[in-house]
XYZ file of C-alpha atoms in Angstrom:
487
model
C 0.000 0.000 0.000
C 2.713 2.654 0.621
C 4.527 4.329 -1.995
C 7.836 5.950 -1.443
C 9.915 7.735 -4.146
C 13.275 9.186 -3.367
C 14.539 11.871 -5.292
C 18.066 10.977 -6.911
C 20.850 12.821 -7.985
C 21.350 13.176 -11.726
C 23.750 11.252 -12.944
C 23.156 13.043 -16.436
C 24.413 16.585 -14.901
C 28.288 17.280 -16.039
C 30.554 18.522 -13.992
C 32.114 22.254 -14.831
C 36.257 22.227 -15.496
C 37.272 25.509 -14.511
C 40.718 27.070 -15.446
C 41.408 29.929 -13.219
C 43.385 33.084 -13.546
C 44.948 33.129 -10.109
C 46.957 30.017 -9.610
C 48.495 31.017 -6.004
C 49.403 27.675 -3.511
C 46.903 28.946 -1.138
C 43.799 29.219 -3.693
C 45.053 25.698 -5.051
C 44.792 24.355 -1.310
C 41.419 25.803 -0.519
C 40.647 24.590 -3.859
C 41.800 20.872 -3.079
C 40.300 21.449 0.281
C 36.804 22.306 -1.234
C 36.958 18.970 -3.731
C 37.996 16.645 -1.135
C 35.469 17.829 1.362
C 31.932 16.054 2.416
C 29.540 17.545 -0.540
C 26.912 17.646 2.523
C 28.982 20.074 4.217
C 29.822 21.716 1.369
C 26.175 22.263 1.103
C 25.537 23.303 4.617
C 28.546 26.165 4.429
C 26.950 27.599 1.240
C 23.432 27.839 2.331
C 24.610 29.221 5.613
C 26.654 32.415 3.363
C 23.969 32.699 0.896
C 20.959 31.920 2.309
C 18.294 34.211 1.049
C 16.207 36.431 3.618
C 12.258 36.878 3.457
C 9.651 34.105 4.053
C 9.192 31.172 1.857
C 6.446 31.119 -0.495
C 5.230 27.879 -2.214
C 2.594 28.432 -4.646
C 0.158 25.511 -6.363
C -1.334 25.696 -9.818
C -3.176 23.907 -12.339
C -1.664 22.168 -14.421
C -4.662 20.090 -16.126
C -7.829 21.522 -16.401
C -9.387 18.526 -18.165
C -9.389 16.816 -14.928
C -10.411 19.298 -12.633
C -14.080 19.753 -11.424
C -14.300 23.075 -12.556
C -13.151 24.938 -15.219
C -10.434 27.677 -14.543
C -9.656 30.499 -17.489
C -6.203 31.340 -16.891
C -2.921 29.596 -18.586
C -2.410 25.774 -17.573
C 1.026 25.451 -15.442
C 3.852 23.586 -14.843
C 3.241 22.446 -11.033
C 4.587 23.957 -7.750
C 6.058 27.167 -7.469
C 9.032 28.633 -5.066
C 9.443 32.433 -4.234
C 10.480 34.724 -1.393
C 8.925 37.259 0.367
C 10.486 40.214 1.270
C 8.882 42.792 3.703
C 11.470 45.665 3.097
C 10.434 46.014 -0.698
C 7.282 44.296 -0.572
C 9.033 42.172 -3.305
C 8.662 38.407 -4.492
C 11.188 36.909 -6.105
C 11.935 33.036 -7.220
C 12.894 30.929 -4.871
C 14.771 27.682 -6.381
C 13.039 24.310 -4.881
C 15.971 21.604 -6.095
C 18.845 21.548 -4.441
C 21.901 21.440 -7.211
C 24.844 19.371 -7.576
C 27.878 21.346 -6.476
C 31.589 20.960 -6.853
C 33.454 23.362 -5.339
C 32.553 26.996 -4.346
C 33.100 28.541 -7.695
C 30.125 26.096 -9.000
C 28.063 26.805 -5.847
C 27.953 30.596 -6.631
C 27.461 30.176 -10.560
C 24.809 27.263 -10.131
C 22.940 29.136 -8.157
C 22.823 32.043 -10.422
C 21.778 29.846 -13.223
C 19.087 28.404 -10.749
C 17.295 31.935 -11.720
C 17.465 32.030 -15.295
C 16.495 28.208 -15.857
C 13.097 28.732 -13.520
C 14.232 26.232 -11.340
C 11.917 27.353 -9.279
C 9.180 24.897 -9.893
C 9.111 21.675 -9.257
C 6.725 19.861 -12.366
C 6.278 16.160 -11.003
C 3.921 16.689 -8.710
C 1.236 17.228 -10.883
C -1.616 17.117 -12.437
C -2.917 20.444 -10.433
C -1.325 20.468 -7.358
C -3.546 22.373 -4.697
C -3.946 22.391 -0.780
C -1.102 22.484 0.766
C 0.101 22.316 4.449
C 3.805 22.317 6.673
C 4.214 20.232 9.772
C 7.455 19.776 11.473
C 9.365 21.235 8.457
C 7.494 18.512 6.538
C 5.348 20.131 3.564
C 2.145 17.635 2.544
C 0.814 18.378 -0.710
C -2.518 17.195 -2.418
C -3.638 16.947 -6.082
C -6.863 17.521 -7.554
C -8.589 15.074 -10.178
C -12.038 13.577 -10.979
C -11.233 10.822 -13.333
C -9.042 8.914 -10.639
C -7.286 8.714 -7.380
C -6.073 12.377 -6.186
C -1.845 11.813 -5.002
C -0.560 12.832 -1.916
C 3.028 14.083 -1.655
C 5.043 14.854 1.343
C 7.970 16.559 1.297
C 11.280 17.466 3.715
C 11.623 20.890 3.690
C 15.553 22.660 4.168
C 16.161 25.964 5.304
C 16.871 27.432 1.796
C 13.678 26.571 0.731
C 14.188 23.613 -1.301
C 12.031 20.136 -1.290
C 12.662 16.588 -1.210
C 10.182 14.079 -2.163
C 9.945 11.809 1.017
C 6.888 9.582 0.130
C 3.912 9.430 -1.793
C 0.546 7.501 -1.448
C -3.065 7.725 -3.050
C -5.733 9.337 -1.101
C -8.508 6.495 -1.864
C -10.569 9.717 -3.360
C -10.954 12.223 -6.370
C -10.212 15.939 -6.643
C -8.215 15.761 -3.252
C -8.651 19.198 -1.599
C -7.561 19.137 2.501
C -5.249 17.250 4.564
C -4.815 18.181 8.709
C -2.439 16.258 10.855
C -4.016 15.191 13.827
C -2.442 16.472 16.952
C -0.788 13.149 18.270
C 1.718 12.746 14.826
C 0.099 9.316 14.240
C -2.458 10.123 11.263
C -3.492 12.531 9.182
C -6.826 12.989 7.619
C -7.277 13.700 3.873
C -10.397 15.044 2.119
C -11.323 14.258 -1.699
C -14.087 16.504 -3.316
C -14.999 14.382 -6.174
C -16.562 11.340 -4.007
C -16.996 12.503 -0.479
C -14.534 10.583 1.056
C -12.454 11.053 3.971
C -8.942 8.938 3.944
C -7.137 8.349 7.890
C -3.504 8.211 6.496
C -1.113 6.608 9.294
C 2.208 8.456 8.810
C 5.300 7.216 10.127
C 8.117 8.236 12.776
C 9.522 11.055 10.315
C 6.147 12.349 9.880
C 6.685 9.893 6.413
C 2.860 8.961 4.608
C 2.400 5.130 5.179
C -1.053 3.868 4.462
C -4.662 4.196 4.432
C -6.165 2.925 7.656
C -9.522 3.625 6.837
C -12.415 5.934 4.512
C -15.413 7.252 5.688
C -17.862 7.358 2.685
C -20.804 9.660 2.474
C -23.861 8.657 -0.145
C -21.958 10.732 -2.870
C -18.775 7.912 -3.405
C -21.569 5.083 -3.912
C -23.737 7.656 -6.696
C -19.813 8.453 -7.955
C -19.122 4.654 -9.002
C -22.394 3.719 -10.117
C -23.408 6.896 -12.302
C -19.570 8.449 -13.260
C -20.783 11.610 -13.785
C -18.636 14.235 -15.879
C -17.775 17.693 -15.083
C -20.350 19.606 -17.178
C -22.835 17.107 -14.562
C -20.875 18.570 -11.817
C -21.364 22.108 -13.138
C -24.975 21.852 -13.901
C -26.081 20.422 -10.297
C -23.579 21.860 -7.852
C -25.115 19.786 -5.421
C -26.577 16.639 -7.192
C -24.198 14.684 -4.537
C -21.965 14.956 -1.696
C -19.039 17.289 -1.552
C -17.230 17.340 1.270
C -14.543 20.425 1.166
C -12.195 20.418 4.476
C -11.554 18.729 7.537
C -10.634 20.921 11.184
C -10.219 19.518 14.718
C -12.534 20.667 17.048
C -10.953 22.296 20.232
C -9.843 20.225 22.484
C -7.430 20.692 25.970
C -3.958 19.934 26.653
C -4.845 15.925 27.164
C -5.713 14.576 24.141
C -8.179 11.426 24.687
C -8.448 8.336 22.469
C -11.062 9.718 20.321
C -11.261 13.239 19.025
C -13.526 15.040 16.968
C -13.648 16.278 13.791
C -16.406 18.760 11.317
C -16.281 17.740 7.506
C -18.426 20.973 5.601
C -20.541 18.917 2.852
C -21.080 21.515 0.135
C -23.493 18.614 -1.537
C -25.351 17.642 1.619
C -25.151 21.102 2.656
C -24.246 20.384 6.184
C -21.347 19.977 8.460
C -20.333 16.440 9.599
C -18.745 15.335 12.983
C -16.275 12.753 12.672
C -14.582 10.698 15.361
C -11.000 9.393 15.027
C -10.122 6.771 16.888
C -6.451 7.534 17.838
C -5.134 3.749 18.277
C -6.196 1.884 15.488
C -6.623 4.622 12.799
C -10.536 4.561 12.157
C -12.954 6.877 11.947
C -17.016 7.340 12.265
C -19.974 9.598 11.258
C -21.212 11.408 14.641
C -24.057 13.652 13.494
C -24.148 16.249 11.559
C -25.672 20.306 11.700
C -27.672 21.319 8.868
C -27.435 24.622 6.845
C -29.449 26.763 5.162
C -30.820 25.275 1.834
C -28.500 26.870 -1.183
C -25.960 27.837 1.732
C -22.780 25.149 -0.650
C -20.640 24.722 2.739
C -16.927 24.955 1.918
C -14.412 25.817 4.656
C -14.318 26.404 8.181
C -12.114 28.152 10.925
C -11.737 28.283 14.572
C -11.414 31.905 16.038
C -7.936 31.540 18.678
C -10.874 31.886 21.779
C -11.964 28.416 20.439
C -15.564 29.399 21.721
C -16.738 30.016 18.101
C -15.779 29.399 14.441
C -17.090 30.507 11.270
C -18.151 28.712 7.648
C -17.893 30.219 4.324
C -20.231 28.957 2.323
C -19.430 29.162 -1.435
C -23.109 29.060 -3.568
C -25.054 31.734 -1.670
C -21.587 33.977 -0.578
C -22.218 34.186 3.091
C -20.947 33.406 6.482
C -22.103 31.592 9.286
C -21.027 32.091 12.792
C -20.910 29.302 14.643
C -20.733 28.999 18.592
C -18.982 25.962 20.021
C -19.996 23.769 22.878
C -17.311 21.720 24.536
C -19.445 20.226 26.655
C -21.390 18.556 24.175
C -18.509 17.960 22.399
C -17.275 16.608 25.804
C -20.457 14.187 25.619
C -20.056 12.991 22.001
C -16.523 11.564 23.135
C -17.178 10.664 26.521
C -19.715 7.914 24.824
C -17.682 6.570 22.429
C -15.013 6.098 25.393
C -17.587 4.247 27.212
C -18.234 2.186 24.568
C -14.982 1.925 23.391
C -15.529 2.719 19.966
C -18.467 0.373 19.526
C -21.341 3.256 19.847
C -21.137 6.639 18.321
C -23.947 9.301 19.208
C -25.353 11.210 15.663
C -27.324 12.960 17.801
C -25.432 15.356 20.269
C -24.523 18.592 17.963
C -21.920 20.805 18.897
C -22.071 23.907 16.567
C -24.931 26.280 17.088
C -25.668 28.736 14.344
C -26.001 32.132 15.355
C -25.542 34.623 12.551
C -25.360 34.829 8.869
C -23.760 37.522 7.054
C -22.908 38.375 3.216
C -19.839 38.516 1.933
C -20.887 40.653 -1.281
C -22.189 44.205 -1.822
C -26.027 44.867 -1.233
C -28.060 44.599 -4.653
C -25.115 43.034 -6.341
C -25.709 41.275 -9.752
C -23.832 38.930 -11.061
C -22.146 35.692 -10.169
C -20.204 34.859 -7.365
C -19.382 32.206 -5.442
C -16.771 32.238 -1.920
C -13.720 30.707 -1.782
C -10.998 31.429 0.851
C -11.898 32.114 4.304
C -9.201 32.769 7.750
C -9.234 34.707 10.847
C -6.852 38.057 10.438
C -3.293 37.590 12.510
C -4.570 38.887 15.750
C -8.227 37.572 15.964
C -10.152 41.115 15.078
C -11.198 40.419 11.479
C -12.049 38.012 9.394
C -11.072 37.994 5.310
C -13.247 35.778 2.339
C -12.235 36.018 -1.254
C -15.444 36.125 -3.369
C -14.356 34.307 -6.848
C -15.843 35.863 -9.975
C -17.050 39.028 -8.312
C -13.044 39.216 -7.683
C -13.171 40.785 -4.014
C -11.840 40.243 -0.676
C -14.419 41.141 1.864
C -12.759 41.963 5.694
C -15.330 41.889 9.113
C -14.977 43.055 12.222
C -14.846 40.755 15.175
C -16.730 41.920 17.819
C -15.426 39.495 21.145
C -17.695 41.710 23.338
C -20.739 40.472 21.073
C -19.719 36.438 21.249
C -18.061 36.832 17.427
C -20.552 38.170 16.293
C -19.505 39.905 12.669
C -19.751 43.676 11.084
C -18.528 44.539 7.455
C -15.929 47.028 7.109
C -15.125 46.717 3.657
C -15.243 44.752 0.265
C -12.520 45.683 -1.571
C -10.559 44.617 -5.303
C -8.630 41.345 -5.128
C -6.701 42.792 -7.994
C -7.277 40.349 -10.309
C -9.478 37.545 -11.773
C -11.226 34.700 -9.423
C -9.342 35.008 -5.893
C -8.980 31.665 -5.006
C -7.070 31.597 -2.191
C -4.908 34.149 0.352
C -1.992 33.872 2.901
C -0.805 36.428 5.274
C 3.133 36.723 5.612
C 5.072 36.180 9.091
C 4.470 39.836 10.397
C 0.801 39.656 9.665
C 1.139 43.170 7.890
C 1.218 41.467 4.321
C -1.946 39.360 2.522
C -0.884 37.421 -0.319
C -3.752 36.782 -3.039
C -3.612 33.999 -5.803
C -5.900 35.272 -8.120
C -6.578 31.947 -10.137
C -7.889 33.298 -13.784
C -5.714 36.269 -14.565
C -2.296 34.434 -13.107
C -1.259 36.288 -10.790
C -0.183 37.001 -7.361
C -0.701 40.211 -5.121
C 0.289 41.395 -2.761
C -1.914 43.624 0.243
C -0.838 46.084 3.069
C -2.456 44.799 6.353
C -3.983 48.222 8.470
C -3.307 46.632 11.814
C -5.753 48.912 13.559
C -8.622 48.512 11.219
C -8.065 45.599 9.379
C -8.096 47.013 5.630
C -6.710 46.197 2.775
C -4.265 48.490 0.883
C -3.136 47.149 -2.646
C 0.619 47.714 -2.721
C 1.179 47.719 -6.403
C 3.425 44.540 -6.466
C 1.924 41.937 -8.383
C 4.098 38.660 -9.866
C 2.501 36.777 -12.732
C 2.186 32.920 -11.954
C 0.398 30.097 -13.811
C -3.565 29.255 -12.370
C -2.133 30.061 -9.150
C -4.887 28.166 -6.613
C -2.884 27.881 -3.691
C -0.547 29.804 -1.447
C 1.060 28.697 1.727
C 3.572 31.178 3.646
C 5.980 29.728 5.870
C 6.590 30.313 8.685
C 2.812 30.831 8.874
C 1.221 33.330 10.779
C -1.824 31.862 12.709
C -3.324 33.126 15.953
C -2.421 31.158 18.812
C -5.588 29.208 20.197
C -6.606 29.938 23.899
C -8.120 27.929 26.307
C -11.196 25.362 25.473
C -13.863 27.597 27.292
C -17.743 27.925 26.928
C -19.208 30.924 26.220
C -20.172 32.936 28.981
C -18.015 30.895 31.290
């Protein structure tokens, strides 16, 4: 069941001859010196002199669209991108993702000048359309979207400089993979795939390496998948003519993690939110209820706000967001059961999300269509950012704590481009990186830390069907205590 794939070094690569101008004893010693020493060294003394400054970008494209659910209107790419970020000039620039042969230090400086001007900033085997993307550990896990068979899952060890090295790879028992999380313990991760509303338990291994797949949890969608094998322009024509589940998050849970924990699936299909239990020992996992939305609501991702007493859905057909307040005490319940009954009895009907608002994410009166893609909690909890695709906008809220998360619009504002898919803040939180999928392009967004707006810098990098963009180090909120409202 696993799959592992090393990368190699190329044995096809020649090595440079050099004659040099200077021909003094001590450059011929430090020359010797630099030929006879450990390459890995050598490697590790030239990344420490010319390691690049600014955050690492990695950015996702698509690379097929014939096998994609939708249809994007960009420029098909090659597969994953590499840049840096650099706050001082608000600059991206390419960021090389192979590491390169070197033989001495003459080669290391003029290899890694040619690095720019042969692009090797992208890496093209991890395609078709690589997408959601997520680091753990310095480990980067990568999925890849596509309805006419299994989506791949790549993980990757990720060095200082930026570069990647394919660790391991496995199937994700799904189509159109779109989420992986990696549960809190190390042990397994949990992958979503679109196409068939399946959820995959991978176990991973000691090096955080992908192993196998423990167990799926299939909603009614995977059996309508294999029996009908519907085609895109079905897909397109009944959004929700079957299940579609879209991400997987952990509910909150304290310091001592339990055998079981739970987990909310949104179903864009069922339109609904799922609760999942993993079983932490042996790797399975089971339905435990689900909340219902709003008919025409198209569920599609979900985030905790750092108080972990509420969390809020975007929901993609209607362009609106729910808050949601949590209850950890029925949460408490729903895995204080399946304790009891060690695994053998799972509530479905103990909910733990309450909806208490919904809020648009477009302009009064607007016309038009538009659908919500991209939805995350600003750096220091105060506002909350959606990208609306097709009406190309970025729409920020107000938090208001004192009103239990409850949401106010402050602004709805360009996303600079065509069909914002997606959106990463840099390390400082000041910066807001957009991947605007249909005109190819990435831009970049002054943060107002006092008021949360948006400010369009100018700098904009063209990229390939750019669909997903993942900052590291990332800049998330850090969760607080597992409290109940009011408490």
């Amino acid at each position: 069941m696993k799959q592992v794939n090393k990368t190699k070094p190329d044995k096809n690569k020649k090595t440079k001859t050099r004659i040099r101008s200077r021909d003094s004893q001590r450059t011929n010693i430090k020359h010797n010196e630099m030929e006879n020493a450990d390459p890995n060294m050598m490697q590790t003394q030239f990344t420490q002199q010319v390691m690049p400054q600014g955050a690492k970008v990695y950015v996702s494209s698509y690379s097929n669209y014939d096998l994609l659910a939708h249809q994007p209107h960009g420029t098909e790419s090659q597969g994953l991108y590499g840049f840096r970020f650099h706050p001082k000039d608000i600059s991206l620039t390419p960021m090389p993702l192979t590491q390169p042969a070197f033989v001495n230090r003459q080669d290391m400086q003029d290899d890694a000048q040619e690095q720019q001007s042969e692009h090797n900033h992208v890496i093209k085997n991890v395609t078709p359309n690589p997408a959601f993307m997520k680091v753990y550990d310095n480990k980067l896990y990568l999925v890849t979207e596509r309805i006419d068979q299994e989506g791949s899952i790549y993980q990757f060890e990720m060095h200082p400089s930026g570069c990647l090295d394919l660790q391991s790879t496995l199937l994700a028992k799904g189509r159109s993979t779109c989420y992986i999380y990696k549960d809190r313990m190390g042990k397994y991760a949990l992958v979503v795939n679109y196409w068939d509303a399946t959820v995959s338990v991978v176990e991973l291994g000691p090096q955080g390496e992908l192993m196998q797949v423990t167990d799926v949890h299939r909603r009614p969608g995977y059996t309508y998948v294999e029996e009908t094998k519907p085609k895109r322009i079905d897909h397109q024509q009944r959004r929700q003519g079957w299940s579609h589940a879209h991400c997987v998050i952990p509910a909150p849970e304290d310091k001592n993690a339990l055998q079981f924990a739970l987990y909310y699936v949104p179903d864009l299909g069922e339109e609904c939110i799922h609760q999942l239990v993993l079983d932490r020992n042996n790797g399975t996992i089971h339905h435990a209820g689900s909340l219902f939305l709003k008919k025409g609501h198209g569920p599609r991702h979900m985030v905790f706000h750092p108080s972990n007493q509420y969390a809020y859905i975007v929901n993609e057909l209607d362009s609106t967001v729910d808050l949601l307040h949590f209850d950890p005490q029925v949460a408490e319940e729903i895995l204080d059961s399946t304790v009891q009954s060690n695994g053998a009895t799972i509530p479905t009907n103990l909910i733990s999300l309450q909806v208490k608002q919904t809020i648009s994410t477009i302009p009064d009166g607007h016309v038009g269509k538009t659908h919500c893609a991209e939805i995350k909690v600003g750096p220091d909890g105060k506002f909350l950012y959606v990208a609306n695709r097709f009406s190309d906008t970025i729409a920020v809220f107000r938090i208001n704590s004192d009103r239990d998360g409850h949401l106010s619009l402050i602004e709805i504002v360009s996303s600079q481009g065509k069909t914002p898919r997606h959106f990463s803040f840099d390390p400082s939180g000041k910066f807001m990186i957009v991947a605007n999928t249909d005109s190819d392009s990435l831009c970049v967004f002054h943060v107002m830390q006092d008021t949360g707006r948006l400010v369009f810098t100018g700098n904009m990098v063209n990229t390939p069907s750019p669909n997903y963009v993942l900052v590291v180090p990332e800049y998330e909120p850090a969760p607080g205590p597992v409290t109940r409202l009011g408490a």
